[in-house]
Tab-separated table of C-alpha atoms in Angstrom:
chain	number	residue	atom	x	y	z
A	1132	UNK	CA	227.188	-12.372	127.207
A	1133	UNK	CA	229.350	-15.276	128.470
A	1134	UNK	CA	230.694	-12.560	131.099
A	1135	UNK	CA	227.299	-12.202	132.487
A	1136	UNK	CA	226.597	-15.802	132.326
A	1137	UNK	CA	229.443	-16.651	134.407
A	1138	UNK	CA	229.150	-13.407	137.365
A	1139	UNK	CA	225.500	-15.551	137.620
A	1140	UNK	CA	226.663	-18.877	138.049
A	1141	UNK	CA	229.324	-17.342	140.185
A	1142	UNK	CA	226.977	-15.347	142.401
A	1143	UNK	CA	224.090	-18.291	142.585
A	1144	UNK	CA	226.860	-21.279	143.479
A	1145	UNK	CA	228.234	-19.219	145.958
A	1146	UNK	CA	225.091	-18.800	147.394
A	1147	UNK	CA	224.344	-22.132	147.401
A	1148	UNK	CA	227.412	-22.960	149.679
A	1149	UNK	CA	226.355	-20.416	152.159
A	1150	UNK	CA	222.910	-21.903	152.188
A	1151	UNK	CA	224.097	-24.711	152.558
A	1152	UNK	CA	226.487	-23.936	155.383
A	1153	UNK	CA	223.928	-21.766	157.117
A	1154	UNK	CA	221.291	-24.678	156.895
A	1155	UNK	CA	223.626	-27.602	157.885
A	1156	UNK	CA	226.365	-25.491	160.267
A	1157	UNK	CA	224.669	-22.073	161.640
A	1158	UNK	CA	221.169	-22.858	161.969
A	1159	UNK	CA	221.462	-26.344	164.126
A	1160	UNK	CA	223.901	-24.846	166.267
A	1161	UNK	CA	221.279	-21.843	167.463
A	1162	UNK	CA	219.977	-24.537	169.557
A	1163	UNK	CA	223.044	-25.496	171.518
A	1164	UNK	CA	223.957	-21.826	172.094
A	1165	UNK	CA	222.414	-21.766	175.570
A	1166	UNK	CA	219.679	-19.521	176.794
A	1167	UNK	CA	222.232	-16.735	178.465
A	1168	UNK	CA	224.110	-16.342	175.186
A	1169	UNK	CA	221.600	-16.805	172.787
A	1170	UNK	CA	220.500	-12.886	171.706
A	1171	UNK	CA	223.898	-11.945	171.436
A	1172	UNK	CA	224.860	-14.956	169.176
A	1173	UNK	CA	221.552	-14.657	167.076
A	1174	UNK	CA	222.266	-11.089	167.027
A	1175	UNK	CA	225.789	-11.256	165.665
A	1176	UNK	CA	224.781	-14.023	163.655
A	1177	UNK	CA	222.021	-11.468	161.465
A	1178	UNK	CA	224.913	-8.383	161.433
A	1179	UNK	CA	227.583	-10.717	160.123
A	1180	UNK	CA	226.021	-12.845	157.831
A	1181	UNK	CA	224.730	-9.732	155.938
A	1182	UNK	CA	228.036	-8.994	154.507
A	1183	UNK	CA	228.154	-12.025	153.427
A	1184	UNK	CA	224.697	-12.633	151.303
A	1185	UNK	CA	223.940	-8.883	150.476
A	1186	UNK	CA	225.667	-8.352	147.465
A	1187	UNK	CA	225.416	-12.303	145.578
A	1188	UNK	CA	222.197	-12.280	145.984
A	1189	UNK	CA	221.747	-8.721	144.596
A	1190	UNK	CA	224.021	-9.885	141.595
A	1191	UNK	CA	222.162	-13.191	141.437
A	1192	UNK	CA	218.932	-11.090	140.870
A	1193	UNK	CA	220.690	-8.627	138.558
A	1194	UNK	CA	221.772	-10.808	136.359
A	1195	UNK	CA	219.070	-12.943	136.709
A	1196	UNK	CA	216.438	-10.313	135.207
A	1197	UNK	CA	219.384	-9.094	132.553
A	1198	UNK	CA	219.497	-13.032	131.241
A	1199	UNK	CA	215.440	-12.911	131.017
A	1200	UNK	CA	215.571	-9.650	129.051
A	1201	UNK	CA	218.059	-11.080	126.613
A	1202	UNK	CA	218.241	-14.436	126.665
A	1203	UNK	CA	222.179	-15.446	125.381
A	1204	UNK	CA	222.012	-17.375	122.435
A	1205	UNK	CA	221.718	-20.803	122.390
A	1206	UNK	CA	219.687	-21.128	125.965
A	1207	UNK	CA	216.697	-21.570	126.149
A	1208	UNK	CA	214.376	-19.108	127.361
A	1209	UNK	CA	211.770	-21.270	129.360
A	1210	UNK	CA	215.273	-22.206	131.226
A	1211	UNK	CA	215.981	-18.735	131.869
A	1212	UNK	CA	212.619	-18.280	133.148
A	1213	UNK	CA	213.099	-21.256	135.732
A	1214	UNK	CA	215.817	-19.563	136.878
A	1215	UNK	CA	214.070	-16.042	137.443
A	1216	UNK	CA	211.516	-17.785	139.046
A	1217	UNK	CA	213.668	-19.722	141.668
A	1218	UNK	CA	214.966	-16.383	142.648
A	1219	UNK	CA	211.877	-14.587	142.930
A	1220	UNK	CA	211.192	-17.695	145.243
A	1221	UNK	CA	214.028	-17.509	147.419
A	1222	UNK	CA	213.655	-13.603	147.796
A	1223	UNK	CA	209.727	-14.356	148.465
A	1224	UNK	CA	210.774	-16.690	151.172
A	1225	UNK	CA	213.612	-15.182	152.788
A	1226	UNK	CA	211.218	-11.804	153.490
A	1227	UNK	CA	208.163	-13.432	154.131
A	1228	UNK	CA	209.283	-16.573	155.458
A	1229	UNK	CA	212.820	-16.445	156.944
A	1230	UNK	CA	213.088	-12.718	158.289
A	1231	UNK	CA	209.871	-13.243	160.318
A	1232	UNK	CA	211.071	-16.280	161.734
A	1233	UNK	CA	214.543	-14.323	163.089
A	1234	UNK	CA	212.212	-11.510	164.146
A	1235	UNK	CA	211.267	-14.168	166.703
A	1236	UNK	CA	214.423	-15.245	167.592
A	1237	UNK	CA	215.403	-11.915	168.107
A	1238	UNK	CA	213.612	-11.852	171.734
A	1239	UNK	CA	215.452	-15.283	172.486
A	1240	UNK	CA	215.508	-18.469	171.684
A	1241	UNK	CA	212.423	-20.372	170.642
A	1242	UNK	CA	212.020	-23.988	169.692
A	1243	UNK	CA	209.391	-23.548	167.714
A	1244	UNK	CA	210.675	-20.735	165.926
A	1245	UNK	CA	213.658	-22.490	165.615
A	1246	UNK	CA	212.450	-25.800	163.844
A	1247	UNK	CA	210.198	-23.434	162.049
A	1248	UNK	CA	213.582	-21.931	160.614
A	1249	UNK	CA	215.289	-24.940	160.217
A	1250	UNK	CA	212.399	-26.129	158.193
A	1251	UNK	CA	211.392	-23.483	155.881
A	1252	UNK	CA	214.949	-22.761	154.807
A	1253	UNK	CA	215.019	-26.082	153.003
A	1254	UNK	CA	212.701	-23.821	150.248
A	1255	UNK	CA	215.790	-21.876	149.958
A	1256	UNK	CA	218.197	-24.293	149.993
A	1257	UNK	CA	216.523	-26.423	147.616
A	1258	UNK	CA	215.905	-23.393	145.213
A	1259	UNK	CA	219.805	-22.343	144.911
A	1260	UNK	CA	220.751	-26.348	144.330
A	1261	UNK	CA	218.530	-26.067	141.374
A	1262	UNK	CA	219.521	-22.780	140.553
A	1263	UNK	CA	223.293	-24.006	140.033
A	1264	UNK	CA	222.063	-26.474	138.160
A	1265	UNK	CA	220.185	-23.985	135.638
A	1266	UNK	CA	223.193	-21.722	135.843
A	1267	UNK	CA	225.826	-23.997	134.946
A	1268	UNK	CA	223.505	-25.421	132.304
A	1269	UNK	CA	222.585	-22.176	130.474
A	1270	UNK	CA	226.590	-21.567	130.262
A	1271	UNK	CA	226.596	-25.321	128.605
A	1272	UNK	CA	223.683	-24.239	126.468
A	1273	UNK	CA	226.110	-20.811	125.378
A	1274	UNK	CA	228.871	-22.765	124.674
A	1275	UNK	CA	227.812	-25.707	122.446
């Protein structure tokens, strides 16, 4: 059980950081790309960053449902529910929020599309924060 508790905190922090880097680093520098460039970087951008997110986040959900069918000892399950929830939040978001929003970037850059982005993806970013928080505190609960 503690092996499963710890490939989810490990797959959900490391998400975090790459939310985090994506929100602060990659997404305000679409807009400084330049016109000429900008379907080639944005392009890139979606191929690359796949290999990156793909399989964490399919852990993170994983082990996410595993920990909901049986709860580890000692956490409690409305906890583990918080944190099935936040995922089915950021996976909600990133298809019906985020991959629309790089549909329309796809054609070029937009600055309304951008912001729009830039915006929504705090939902995301927000949700893995708290999501390492829940992680790291069901492996407390475990422990003690």
């Amino acid at each position: 059980m503690m092996t499963l508790l710890l490939v989810h905190a490990l797959a959900t922090v490391l998400m975090f950081g790459v939310i985090l880097t994506v929100q602060l680093v990659h997404y305000p520098l679409f807009a400084v790309v330049g016109d000429l460039r900008f379907v080639a970087y944005h392009r890139e951008h979606m191929r690359l960053i796949r290999y990156v997110v793909t399989v964490p986040m399919v852990v993170e959900l994983a082990t996410a449902v595993a920990l909901t069918l049986r709860p580890p000892p000692g956490v409690p399950t409305w906890l583990v529910w918080i944190g099935l929830a936040l995922v089915i939040l950021i996976w909600v978001s990133t298809w019906l929020v985020q991959v629309p929003r790089h549909a329309d970037l796809t054609k070029g850059f937009d600055s309304v599309a951008h912001e729009r982005l830039v915006r929504s993806n705090w939902i995301r970013t927000a949700a893995w924060g708290v999501r390492s928080g829940v992680a790291l505190i069901m492996i407390y609960h475990f422990i003690c």
